[in-house]
Structure formats: structure tokens, C-alpha cells
XYZ file of C-alpha atoms in Angstrom:
382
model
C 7.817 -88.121 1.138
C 11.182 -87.282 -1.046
C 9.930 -83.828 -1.158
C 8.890 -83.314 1.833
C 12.474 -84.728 3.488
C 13.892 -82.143 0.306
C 11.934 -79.177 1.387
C 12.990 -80.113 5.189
C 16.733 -80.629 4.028
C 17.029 -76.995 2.125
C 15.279 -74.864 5.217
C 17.707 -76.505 7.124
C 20.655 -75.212 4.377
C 19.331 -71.859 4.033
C 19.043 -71.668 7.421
C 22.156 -72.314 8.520
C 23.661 -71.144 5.726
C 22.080 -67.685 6.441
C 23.402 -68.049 10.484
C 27.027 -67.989 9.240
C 26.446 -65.437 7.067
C 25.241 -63.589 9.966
C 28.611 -64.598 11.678
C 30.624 -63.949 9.191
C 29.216 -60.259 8.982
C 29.909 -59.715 12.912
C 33.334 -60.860 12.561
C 34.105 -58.406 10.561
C 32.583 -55.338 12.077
C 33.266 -56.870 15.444
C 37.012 -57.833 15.638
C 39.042 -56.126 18.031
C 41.117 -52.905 17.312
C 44.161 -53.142 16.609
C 44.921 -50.205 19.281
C 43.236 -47.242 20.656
C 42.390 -44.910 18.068
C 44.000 -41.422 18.663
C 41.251 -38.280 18.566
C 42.120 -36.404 15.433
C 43.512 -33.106 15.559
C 40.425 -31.255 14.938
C 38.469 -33.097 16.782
C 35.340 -31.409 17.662
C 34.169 -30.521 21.293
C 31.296 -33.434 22.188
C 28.988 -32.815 24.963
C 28.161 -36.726 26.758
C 24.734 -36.674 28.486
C 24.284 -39.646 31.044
C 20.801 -40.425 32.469
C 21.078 -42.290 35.595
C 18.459 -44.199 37.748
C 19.343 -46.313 40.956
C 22.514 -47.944 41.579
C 23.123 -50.887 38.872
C 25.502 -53.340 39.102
C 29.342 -52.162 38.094
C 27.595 -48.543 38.275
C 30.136 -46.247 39.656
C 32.708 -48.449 37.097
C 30.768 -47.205 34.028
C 30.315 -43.738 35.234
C 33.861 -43.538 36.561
C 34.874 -44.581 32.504
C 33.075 -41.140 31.309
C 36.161 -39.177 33.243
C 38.953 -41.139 31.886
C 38.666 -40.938 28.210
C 41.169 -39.879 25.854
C 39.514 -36.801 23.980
C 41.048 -33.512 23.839
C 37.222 -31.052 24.406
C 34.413 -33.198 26.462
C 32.064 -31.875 28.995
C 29.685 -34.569 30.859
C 26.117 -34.152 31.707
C 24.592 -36.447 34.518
C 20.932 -36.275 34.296
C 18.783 -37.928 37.505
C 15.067 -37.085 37.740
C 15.091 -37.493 41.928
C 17.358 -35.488 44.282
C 17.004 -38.351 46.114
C 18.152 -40.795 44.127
C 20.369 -42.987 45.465
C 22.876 -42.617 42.864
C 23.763 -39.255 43.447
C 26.138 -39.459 46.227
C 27.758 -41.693 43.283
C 27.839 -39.357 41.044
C 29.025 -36.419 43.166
C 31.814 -38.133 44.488
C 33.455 -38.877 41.135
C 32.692 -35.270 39.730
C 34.732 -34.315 43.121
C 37.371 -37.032 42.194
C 38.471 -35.731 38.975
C 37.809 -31.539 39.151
C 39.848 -31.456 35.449
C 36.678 -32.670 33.723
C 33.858 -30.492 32.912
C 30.996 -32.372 34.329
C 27.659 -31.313 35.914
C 24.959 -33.179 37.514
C 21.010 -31.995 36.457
C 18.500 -33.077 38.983
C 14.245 -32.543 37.014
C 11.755 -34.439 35.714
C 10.604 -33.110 32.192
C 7.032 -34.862 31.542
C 7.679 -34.375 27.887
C 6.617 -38.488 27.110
C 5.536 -41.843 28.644
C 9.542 -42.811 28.376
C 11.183 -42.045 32.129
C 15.229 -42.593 30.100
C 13.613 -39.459 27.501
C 12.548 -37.413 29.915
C 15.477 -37.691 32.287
C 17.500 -36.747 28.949
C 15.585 -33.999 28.170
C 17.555 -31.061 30.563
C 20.684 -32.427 29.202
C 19.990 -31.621 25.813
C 18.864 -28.718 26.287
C 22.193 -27.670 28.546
C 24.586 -28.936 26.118
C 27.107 -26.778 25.244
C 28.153 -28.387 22.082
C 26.913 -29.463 18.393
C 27.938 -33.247 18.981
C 25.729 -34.864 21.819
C 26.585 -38.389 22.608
C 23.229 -39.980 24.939
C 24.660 -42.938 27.218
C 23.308 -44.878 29.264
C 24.833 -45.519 32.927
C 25.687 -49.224 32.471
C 27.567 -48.440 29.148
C 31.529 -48.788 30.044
C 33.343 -45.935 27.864
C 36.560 -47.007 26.593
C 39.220 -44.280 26.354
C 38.695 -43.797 22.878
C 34.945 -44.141 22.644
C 34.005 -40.432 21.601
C 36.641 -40.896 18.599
C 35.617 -44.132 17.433
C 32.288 -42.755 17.185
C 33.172 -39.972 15.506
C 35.222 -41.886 13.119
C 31.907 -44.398 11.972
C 30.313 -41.299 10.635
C 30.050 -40.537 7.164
C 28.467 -39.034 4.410
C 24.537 -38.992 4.548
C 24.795 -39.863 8.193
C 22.273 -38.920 11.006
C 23.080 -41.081 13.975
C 26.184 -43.589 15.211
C 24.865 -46.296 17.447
C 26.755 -49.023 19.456
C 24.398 -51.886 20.794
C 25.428 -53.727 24.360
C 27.648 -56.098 24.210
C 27.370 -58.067 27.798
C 30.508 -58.585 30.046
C 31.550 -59.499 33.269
C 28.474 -61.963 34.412
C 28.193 -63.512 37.623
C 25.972 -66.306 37.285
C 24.079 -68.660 34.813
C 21.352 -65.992 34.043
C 23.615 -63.018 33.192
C 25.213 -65.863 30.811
C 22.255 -66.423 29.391
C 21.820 -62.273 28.611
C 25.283 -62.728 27.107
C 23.798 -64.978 24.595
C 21.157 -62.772 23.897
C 23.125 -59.566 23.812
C 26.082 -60.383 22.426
C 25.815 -63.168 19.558
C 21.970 -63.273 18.592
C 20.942 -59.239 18.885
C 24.529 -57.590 17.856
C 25.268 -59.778 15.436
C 21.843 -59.379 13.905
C 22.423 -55.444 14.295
C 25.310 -55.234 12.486
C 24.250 -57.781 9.428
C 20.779 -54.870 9.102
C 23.832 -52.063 9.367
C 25.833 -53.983 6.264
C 22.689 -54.090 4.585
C 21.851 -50.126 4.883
C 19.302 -50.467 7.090
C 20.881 -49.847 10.608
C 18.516 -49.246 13.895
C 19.346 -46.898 16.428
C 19.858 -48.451 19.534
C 19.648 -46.178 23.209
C 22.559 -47.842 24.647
C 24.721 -45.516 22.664
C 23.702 -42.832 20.312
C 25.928 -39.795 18.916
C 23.751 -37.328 17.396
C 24.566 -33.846 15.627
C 22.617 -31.129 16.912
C 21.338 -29.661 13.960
C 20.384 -32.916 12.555
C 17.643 -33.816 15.181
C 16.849 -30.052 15.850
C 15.431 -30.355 12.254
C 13.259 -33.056 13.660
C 11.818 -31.099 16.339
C 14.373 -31.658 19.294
C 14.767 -34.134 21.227
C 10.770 -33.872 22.401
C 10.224 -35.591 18.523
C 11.873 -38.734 19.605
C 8.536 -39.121 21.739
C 6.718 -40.083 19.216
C 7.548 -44.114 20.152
C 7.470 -45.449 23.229
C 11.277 -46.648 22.463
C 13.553 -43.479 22.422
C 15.682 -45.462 20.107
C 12.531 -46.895 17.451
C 11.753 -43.269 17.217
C 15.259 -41.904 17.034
C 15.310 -44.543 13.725
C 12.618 -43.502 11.871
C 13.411 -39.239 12.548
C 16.228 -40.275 10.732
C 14.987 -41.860 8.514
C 12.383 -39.224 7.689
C 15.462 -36.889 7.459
C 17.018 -38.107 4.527
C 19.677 -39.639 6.485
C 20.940 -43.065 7.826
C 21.484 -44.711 11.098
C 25.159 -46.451 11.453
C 26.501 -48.907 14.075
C 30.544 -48.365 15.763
C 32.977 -51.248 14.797
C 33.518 -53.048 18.072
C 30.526 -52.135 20.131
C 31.325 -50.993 24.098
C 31.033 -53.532 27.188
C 27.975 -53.540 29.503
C 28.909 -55.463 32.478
C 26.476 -57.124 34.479
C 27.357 -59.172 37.347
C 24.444 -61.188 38.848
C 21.013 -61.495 36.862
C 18.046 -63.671 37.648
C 16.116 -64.972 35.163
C 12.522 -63.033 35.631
C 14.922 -60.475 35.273
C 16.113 -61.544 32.245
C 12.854 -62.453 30.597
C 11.297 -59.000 31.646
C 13.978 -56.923 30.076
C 13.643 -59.435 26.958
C 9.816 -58.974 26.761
C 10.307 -55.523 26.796
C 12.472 -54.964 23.776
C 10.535 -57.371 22.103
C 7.377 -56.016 22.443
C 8.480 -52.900 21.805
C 10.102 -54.083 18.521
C 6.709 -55.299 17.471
C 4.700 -51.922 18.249
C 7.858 -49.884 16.288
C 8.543 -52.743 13.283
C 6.224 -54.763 12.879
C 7.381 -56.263 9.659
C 10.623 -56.892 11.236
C 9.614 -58.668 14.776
C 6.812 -61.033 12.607
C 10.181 -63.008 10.979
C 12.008 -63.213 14.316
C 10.671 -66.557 15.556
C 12.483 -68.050 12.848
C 15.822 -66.802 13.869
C 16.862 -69.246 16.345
C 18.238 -72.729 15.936
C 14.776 -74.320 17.368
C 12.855 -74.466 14.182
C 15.828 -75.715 11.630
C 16.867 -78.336 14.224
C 12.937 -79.787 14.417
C 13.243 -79.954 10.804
C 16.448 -81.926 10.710
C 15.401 -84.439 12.855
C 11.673 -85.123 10.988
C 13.565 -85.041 7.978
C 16.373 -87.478 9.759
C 13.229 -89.833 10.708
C 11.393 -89.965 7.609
C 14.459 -90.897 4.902
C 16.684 -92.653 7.992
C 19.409 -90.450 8.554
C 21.453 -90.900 11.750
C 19.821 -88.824 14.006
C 21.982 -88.030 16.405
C 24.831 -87.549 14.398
C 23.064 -85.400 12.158
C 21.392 -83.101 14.731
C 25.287 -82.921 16.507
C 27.319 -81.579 13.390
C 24.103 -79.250 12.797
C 24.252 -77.813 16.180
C 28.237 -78.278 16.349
C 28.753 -75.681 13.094
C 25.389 -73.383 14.251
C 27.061 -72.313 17.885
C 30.616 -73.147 17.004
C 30.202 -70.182 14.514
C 28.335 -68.293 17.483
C 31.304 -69.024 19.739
C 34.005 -68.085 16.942
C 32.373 -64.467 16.973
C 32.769 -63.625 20.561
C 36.304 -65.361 20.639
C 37.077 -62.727 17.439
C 35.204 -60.109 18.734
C 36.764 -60.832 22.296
C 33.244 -60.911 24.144
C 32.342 -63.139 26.953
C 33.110 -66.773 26.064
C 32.852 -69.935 28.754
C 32.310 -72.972 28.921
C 28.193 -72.563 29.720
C 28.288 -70.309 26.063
C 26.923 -72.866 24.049
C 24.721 -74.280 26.220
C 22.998 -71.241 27.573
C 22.814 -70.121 23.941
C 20.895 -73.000 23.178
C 18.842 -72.083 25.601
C 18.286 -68.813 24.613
C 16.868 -70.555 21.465
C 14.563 -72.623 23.205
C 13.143 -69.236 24.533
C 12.915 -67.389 21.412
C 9.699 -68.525 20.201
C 7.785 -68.124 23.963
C 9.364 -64.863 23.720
C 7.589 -63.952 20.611
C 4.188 -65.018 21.474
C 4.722 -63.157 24.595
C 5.528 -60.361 22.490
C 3.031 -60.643 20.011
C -0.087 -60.916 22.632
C 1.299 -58.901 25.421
C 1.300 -55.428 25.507
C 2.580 -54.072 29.109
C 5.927 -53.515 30.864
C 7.530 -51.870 33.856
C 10.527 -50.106 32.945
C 12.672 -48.233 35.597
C 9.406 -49.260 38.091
C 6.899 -47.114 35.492
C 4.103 -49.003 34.063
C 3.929 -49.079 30.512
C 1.769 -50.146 27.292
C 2.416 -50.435 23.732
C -1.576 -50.570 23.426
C -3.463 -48.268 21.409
C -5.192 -46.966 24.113
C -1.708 -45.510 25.161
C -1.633 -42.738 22.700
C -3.690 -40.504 24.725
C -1.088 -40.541 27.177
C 1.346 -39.792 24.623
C -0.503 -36.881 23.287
C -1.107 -35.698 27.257
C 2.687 -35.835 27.782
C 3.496 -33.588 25.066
């Protein structure tokens, strides 16, 4: 019994121990600037490609950001498979609102992949009219100096700067809940992977150098996955190179969510994360505050600890560390935070058994599979 109540006490420690690591990690790459960061003087002409889809919530604010940022040489590329989309009048009207910007809307469907976002991106590549290509997506809001900070988190042996979503701006109890899974469960464990060497790309944001994926095959090699951004990990990767993650990652606003919503997008990611990394989803279900909490109160029952007191000060330091971050970081913060990010543990392990058995999506109203039956697809789309 001693040992068991031991072995029960230390996965607690390392656990939590390990969480404010975590924390402590995302502080530091995540506290605001002090300012905006100036562009450099020889700053180098960046060409921003923006698939859009549909209207989104905050949509024309995030593509309204793209004209207003503080970089000497830009040029903007909307990219929209449908003439009919309904986000085009959007996007035409703001083009027509500031004339001093180089932007240009591309309307075609390149079938070069299963991945709608990919092939949307595909013309805009190709257009570009400069070696540094930024790919955003539509919900990402740019802050004026978002092309320099970019710029300024690469380095030596680098072949991709990434920014993952950080949620903003939500509406209702369900966006709150994707705050606590954007924002101080996925960033943070983003960044602690970056501090670690072994950063992911992530689609949200993702500055590339031309030459770097040309030497990859184009952007048609980044078909290989399913996930734009899995693939866009491992071509660097194969490169040589490394992926690398922005200090203070850019807002995502998103107003009213419901939860199927929610739990779709979630399922997604997730089971995408398990066709691309495997060895990296299988640990997941251990990430949360679910499993160390159980453990706390067997180990509370068996040797007569008081229980509630113990599981409070657990719970207490776990999401009062979780809360600390997005105060530093100055993310979303309210008064639902904890709770809602206690129930995004709850979730965590459905989530990965719903990952690990499932296998289909819709994305963007496509149907998708991460089945193996899908790579005939693949190999008919390229």
C-alpha cells in the first residue's frame, strides 16, 4: 500500500512539476513586446498569400489587418477557389479601400491534393513576386509589425517561422472553452517542443523562403500529408533545416462557437496529429490534469490525506499557473478561464480515443480520411 500511495504521490509531482515547466517555458516566449518592432532597413520585399473560404467571424477585421502593417515592400495575394464565394465582395472592397497596397485577388481551384487550404494556396505561390512568402490564414489578425517579427525569429539553419493561434475576442462559453484549448494547453505545448529543438509547423502562420521549399519540390511536396502544416514539418526536416515558432504568437478572434463546433475542429487536428506523429499524439492523453488529479485522490483515500484540501491546492497551482500565462502573455483571461479549462481536461482523453479510432473529417464542407485507403486519392490528386 506505501508504495502504491508513493508511486501515486510522485506521478502526481512529476506531473505537475512538468505542467509548470511547461508554463514557465510559455512565459517566456510568450510575454508581451515591449513595443512594435521597427522593419529593419534592409528589410526584404515579402509576398503574403491569404486563402480565404466563406465569411468567418471578425473576417473582414483580419483581412482588413493585412493592409495596415508597418513594412516598407509587401504585396498581398488573396486566393479563393469560387468566384462565387461569398467572401469576395469582402475582399474587393478592401483592395478598393486602400489602392497604396499591392494586393490582388486569384480566383482557381488547383486539384494538386485532398487538402482544399493547399490547393487554394497553390496560384499564390506560384504568382508571388518575391523570395519571402508568408501563407496566412483569413482568421489570423496581422499586427502592424507581424512580417518583421517574423523575420526577426529566423536564424541560422532555419527553414520555416511559425506562429500557432492564440484565441481572442470570444462570445460565449464554447469559444471560451477553444481559448483553453488554443491558447494555454496547444501554444504552450508548441513553444516548450520549439525550446526543445523540435518545433512543428503550424498553417495558421508560416513564413517560408522560396528557395528553401523549391528544393523540396514546391509547394505541390507539402501534399504529401493530409495536414499542409505535418508535411510542411517533416520537408523541413528532410532539408537539413529546422522549424521555429514567433515570440508572442498573433490573435485569432472568434466570437460565437458552439460546441460540435468545437469538438469537430478538435477531432480534426487530433486525428490528424495521430496519422502525421504518431509517437507524439500516443503520450497526449496524459497531458491534462484528469489523470494526475485521479491519482491524488486514490492516493488521498488509501494513506488518509484530506481530500479535498489536497485535490484544491493541486488544482489551485495546476490552472493558477495556466492563468498566470495568459495574464503574462496578455491572452484572453475571465472569470470562466479556469473552469472551462478544466473542462477542456475532462475532454482530453474522449478526444483521444476519438482520435485514435476515428479516421474521417469535414474540413471547409470536404470529406476527408486519414485512412489508408486515402492514399489513392492522394496519388490521383497529384
Amino acid at each position: 500500500m506505501t508504495i502504491l500511495v508513493a508511486a501515486l504521490a510522485a506521478f502526481c509531482g512529476l506531473a505537475l512539476l512538468l505542467h509548470l515547466i511547461s508554463v514557465i517555458i510559455a512565459v517566456v516566449r510568450c510575454r508581451l513586446p515591449n513595443g512594435a518592432l521597427p522593419p529593419s532597413p534592409d528589410a526584404p520585399p515579402v509576398t503574403i498569400v491569404r486563402p480565404v473560404c466563406g465569411v468567418d467571424n471578425f473576417v473582414a477585421e483580419t483581412l482588413a489587418s493585412s493592409f495596415r502593417l508597418d513594412y516598407p515592400r509587401y504585396e498581398i495575394i488573396f486566393c479563393v477557389a469560387q468566384a462565387r464565394d461569398p467572401v469576395v465582395p469582402i475582399v474587393r472592397a478592401l483592395m478598393a479601400a486602400h489602392p497604396h497596397v499591392a494586393a490582388r485577388l486569384l480566383v482557381g481551384d488547383d486539384r494538386v491534393s485532398p487538402n482544399p487550404k493547399l490547393n487554394n494556396c497553390v496560384k499564390g505561390w506560384d504568382a508571388a513576386a518575391h523570395d519571402w512568402i508568408v501563407i496566412a490564414d483569413s482568421n489570423v489578425l496581422m499586427p502592424p509589425d507581424y512580417t518583421q517579427r517574423l523575420i526577426a525569429a529566423w536564424r541560422p539553419g532555419c527553414g520555416l517561422v511559425c506562429a500557432p493561434p492564440i484565441g481572442s475576442h470570444p462570445d460565449n462559453i464554447w469559444a471560451e472553452l477553444e481559448c483553453a484549448f488554443l491558447n494555454t494547453y496547444e501554444a504552450r505545448w508548441q513553444y516548450c517542443a520549439d525550446a526543445l529543438g523540435h518545433g512543428f509547423a503550424q498553417g495558421k502562420t508560416m513564413l517560408w523562403r522560396r528557395a528553401d521549399l523549391e528544393a523540396a519540390g514546391g509547394i505541390r511536396a507539402l501534399g504529401t500529408e493530409l495536414a499542409e502544416d505535418a508535411a510542411s514539418t517533416k520537408v523541413v526536416r528532410a532539408l537539413g533545416l529546422t522549424v521555429h515558432l514567433v515570440d508572442a504568437p498573433f490573435a485569432q478572434p472568434l466570437g460565437r462557437r458552439g460546441l460540435r463546433e468545437v469538438w469537430r475542429r478538435q477531432t480534426r487536428w487530433a486525428r490528424l496529429r495521430r496519422a502525421s506523429f504518431l509517437h507524439l499524439f500516443l503520450p497526449e492523453i496524459l497531458s491534462g490534469a484528469l489523470f494526475p488529479l485521479l491519482a491524488l485522490t486514490i492516493a488521498a483515500h488509501l494513506d488518509g490525506w484530506p481530500m479535498l484540501e489536497s485535490l484544491g491546492a493541486f488544482a489551485a497551482l495546476w490552472y493558477g499557473a495556466e492563468m498566470a500565462l495568459a495574464w503574462t502573455a496578455g491572452w484572453h483571461v475571465s472569470a470562466l478561464s479556469p473552469l472551462v479549462a478544466g473542462l477542456r481536461d475532462l475532454l482530453l482523453p474522449w478526444l483521444w480515443v476519438d482520435a485514435l479510432i476515428g479516421t474521417d473529417f469535414v474540413w471547409r464542407g470536404n470529406q476527408m480520411s486519414i485512412a489508408e485507403d486515402a492514399e489513392p486519392a492522394l496519388n490521383d490528386a497529384r
